[in-house]
Short mmCIF file of C-alpha atoms in Angstrom, two decimals:
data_model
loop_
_atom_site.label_atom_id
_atom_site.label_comp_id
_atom_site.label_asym_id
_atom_site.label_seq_id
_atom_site.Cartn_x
_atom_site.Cartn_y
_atom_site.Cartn_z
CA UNK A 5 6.42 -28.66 -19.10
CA UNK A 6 3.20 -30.04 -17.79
CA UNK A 7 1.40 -28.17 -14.70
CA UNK A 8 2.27 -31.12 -12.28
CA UNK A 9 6.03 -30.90 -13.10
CA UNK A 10 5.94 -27.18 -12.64
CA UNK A 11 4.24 -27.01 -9.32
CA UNK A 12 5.36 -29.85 -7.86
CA UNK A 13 9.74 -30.72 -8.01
CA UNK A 14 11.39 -33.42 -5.52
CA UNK A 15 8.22 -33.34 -3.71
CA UNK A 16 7.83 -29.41 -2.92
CA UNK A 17 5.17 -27.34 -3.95
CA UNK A 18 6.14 -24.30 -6.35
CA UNK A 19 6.92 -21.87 -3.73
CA UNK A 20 5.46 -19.29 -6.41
CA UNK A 21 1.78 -20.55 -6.13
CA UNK A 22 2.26 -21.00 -2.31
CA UNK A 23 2.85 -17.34 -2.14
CA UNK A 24 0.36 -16.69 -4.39
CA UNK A 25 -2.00 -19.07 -1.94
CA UNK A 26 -1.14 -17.03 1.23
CA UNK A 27 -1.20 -13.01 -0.64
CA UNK A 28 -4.68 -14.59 -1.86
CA UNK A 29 -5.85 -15.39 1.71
CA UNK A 30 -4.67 -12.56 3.57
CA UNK A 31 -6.33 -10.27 0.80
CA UNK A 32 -9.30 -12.18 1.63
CA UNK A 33 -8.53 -12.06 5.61
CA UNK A 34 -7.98 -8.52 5.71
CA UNK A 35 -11.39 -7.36 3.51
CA UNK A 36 -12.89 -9.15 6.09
CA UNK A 37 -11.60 -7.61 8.66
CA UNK A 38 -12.01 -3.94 6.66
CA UNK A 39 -15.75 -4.95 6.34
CA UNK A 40 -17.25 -3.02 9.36
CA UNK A 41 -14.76 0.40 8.35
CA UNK A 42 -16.61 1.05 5.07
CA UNK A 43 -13.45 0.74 2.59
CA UNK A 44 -11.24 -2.03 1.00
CA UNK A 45 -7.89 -3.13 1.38
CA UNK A 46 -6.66 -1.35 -2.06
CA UNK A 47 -8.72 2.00 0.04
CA UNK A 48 -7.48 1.73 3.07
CA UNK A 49 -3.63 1.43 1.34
CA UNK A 50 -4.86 4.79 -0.57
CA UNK A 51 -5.51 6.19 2.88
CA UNK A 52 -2.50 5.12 4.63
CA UNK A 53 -0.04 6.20 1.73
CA UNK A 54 -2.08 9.53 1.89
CA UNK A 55 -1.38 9.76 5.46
CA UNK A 56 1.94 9.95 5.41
CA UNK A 57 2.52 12.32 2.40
CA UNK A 58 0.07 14.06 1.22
CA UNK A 59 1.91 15.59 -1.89
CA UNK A 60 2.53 11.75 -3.18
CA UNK A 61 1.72 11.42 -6.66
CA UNK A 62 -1.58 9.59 -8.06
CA UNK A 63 1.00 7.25 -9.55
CA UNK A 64 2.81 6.61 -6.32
CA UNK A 65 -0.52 5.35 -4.61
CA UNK A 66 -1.93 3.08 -7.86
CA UNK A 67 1.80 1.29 -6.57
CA UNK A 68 1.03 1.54 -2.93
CA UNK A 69 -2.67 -0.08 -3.91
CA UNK A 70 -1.53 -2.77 -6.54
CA UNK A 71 -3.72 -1.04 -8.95
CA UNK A 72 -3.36 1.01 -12.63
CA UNK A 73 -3.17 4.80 -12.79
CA UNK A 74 -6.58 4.64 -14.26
CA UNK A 75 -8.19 2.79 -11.65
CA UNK A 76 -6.55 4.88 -9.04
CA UNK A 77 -8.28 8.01 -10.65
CA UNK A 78 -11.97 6.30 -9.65
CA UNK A 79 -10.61 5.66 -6.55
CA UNK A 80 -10.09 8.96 -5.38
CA UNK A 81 -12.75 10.36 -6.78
CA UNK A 82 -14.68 7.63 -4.50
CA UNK A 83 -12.77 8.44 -1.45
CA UNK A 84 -13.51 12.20 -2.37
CA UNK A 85 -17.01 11.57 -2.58
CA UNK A 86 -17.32 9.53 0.76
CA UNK A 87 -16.15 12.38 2.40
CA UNK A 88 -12.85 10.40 3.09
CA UNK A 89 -9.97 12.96 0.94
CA UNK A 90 -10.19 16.11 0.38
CA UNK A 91 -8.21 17.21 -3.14
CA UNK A 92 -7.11 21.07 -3.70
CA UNK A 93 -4.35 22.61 -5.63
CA UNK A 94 -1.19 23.35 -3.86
CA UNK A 95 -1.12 27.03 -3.16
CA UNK A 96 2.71 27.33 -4.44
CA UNK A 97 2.32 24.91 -7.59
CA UNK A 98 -0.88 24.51 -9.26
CA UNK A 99 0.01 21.73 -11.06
CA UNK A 100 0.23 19.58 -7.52
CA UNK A 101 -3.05 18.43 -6.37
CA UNK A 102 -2.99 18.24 -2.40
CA UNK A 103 -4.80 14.88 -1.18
CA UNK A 104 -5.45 14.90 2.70
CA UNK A 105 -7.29 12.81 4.97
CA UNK A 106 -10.66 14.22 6.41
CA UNK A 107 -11.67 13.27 10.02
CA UNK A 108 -13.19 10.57 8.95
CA UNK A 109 -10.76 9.22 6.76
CA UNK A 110 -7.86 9.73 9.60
CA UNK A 111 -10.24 7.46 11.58
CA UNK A 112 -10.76 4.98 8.91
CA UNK A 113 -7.39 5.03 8.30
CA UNK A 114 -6.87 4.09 11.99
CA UNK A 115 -9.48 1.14 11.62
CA UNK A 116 -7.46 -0.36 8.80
CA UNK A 117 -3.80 -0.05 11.12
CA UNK A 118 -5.42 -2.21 13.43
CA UNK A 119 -7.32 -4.73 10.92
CA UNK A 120 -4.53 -5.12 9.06
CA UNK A 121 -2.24 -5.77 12.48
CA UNK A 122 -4.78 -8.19 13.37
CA UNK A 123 -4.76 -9.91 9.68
CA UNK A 124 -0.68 -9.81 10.20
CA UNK A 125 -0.83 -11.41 13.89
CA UNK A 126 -3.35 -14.17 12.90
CA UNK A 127 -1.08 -14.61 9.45
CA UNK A 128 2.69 -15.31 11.48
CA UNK A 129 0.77 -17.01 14.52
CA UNK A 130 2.10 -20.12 13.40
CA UNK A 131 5.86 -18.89 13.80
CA UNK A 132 8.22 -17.57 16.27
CA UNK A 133 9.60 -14.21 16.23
CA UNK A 134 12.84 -15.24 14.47
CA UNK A 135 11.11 -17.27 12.07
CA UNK A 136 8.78 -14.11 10.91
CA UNK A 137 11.52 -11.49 11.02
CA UNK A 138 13.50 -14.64 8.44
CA UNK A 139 10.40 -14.73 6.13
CA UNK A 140 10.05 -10.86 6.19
CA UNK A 141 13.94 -10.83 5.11
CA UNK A 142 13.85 -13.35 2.37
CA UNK A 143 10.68 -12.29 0.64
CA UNK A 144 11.97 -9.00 0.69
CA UNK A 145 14.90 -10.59 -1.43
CA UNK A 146 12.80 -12.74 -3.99
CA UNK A 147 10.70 -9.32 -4.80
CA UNK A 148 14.58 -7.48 -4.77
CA UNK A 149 16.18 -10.20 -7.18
CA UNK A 150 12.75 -10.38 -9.37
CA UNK A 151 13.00 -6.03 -9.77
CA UNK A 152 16.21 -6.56 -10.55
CA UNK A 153 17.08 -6.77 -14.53
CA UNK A 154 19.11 -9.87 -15.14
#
C-alpha cells in the first residue's frame, strides 16, 4: 500500500499520524515552556513521578519519561548532579535506592505543573469542556485496545 493510500482513506487523514502531529507539537510546546526551569519534559516527568513515590522503581520512571532503562540511569545521575534528587539506600532494604526531590527540585517540579498546565490549556483551547473530557476518554481507549493482546 502506497503512503498516500495509507494516510489518506475517504478523504481523512490517518488519525495515527495526526496524533503523532499533535504528541510532536506539544513535546515541542511544552520544552518551550520548560526552557526558563532548567530541565526537559522527559526531567520534569522524572521529577513529578519522583514526587509522588519516592520508592518507584528506575524502571517505573524510564515508563513515566518515554525513555529506556538505560537512558533513565544518565538521567538520574544528571538530576543527582544538578542538585535536583537526592539517591540513598533505604534504611530497611538495601537493595531499594530512595530517590527524593531536593528543594530545588520540589520547585522545579512545581515550574513544570504549571508549564505543562499552560501547554495543556493552549493544546484543548480550541474545544469545549465536553469535547476535551470526549478526547481524553477515547484516546485513553485507542492506547487501552492497542495494550491489549489481540
Amino acid at each position: 500500500m502506497s503512503m498516500s493510500k495509507m494516510s489518506v482513506e475517504n478523504g481523512q487523514a490517518w488519525i495515527g499520524y495526526s496524533l503523532k502531529i499533535a504528541q510532536h507539537r506539544l513535546r515541542q510546546r511544552l520544552e518551550a515552556e520548560l526552557e526558563g526551569t532548567g530541565v526537559s519534559a522527559a526531567q520534569n516527568a522524572v521529577l513529578l513521578a519522583i514526587s509522588h513515590n519516592p520508592r518507584i522503581s528506575n524502571a517505573s520512571l524510564a515508563r513515566a519519561a518515554f525513555v529506556t532503562p538505560q537512558s533513565m540511569q544518565g538521567m538520574l545521575v544528571t538530576l543527582e548532579r544538578d542538585g535536583l534528587i537526592t539517591r540513598t539506600p533505604h534504611p530497611d532494604h538495601g537493595r531499594i535506592i530512595m530517590t527524593e526531590l531536593t528543594e530545588r527540585g520540589r520547585a522545579a517540579a512545581e515550574a513544570g505543573i504549571v508549564a505543562s498546565e499552560t501547554v495543556e490549556r493552549q493544546m484543548l483551547s480550541g474545544l469545549t469542556p465536553d469535547e476535551a473530557r470526549l478526547l481524553g476518554t477515547l484516546l485513553n481507549r485507542c492506547a487501552e485496545a492497542l495494550e491489549s493482546e489481540t
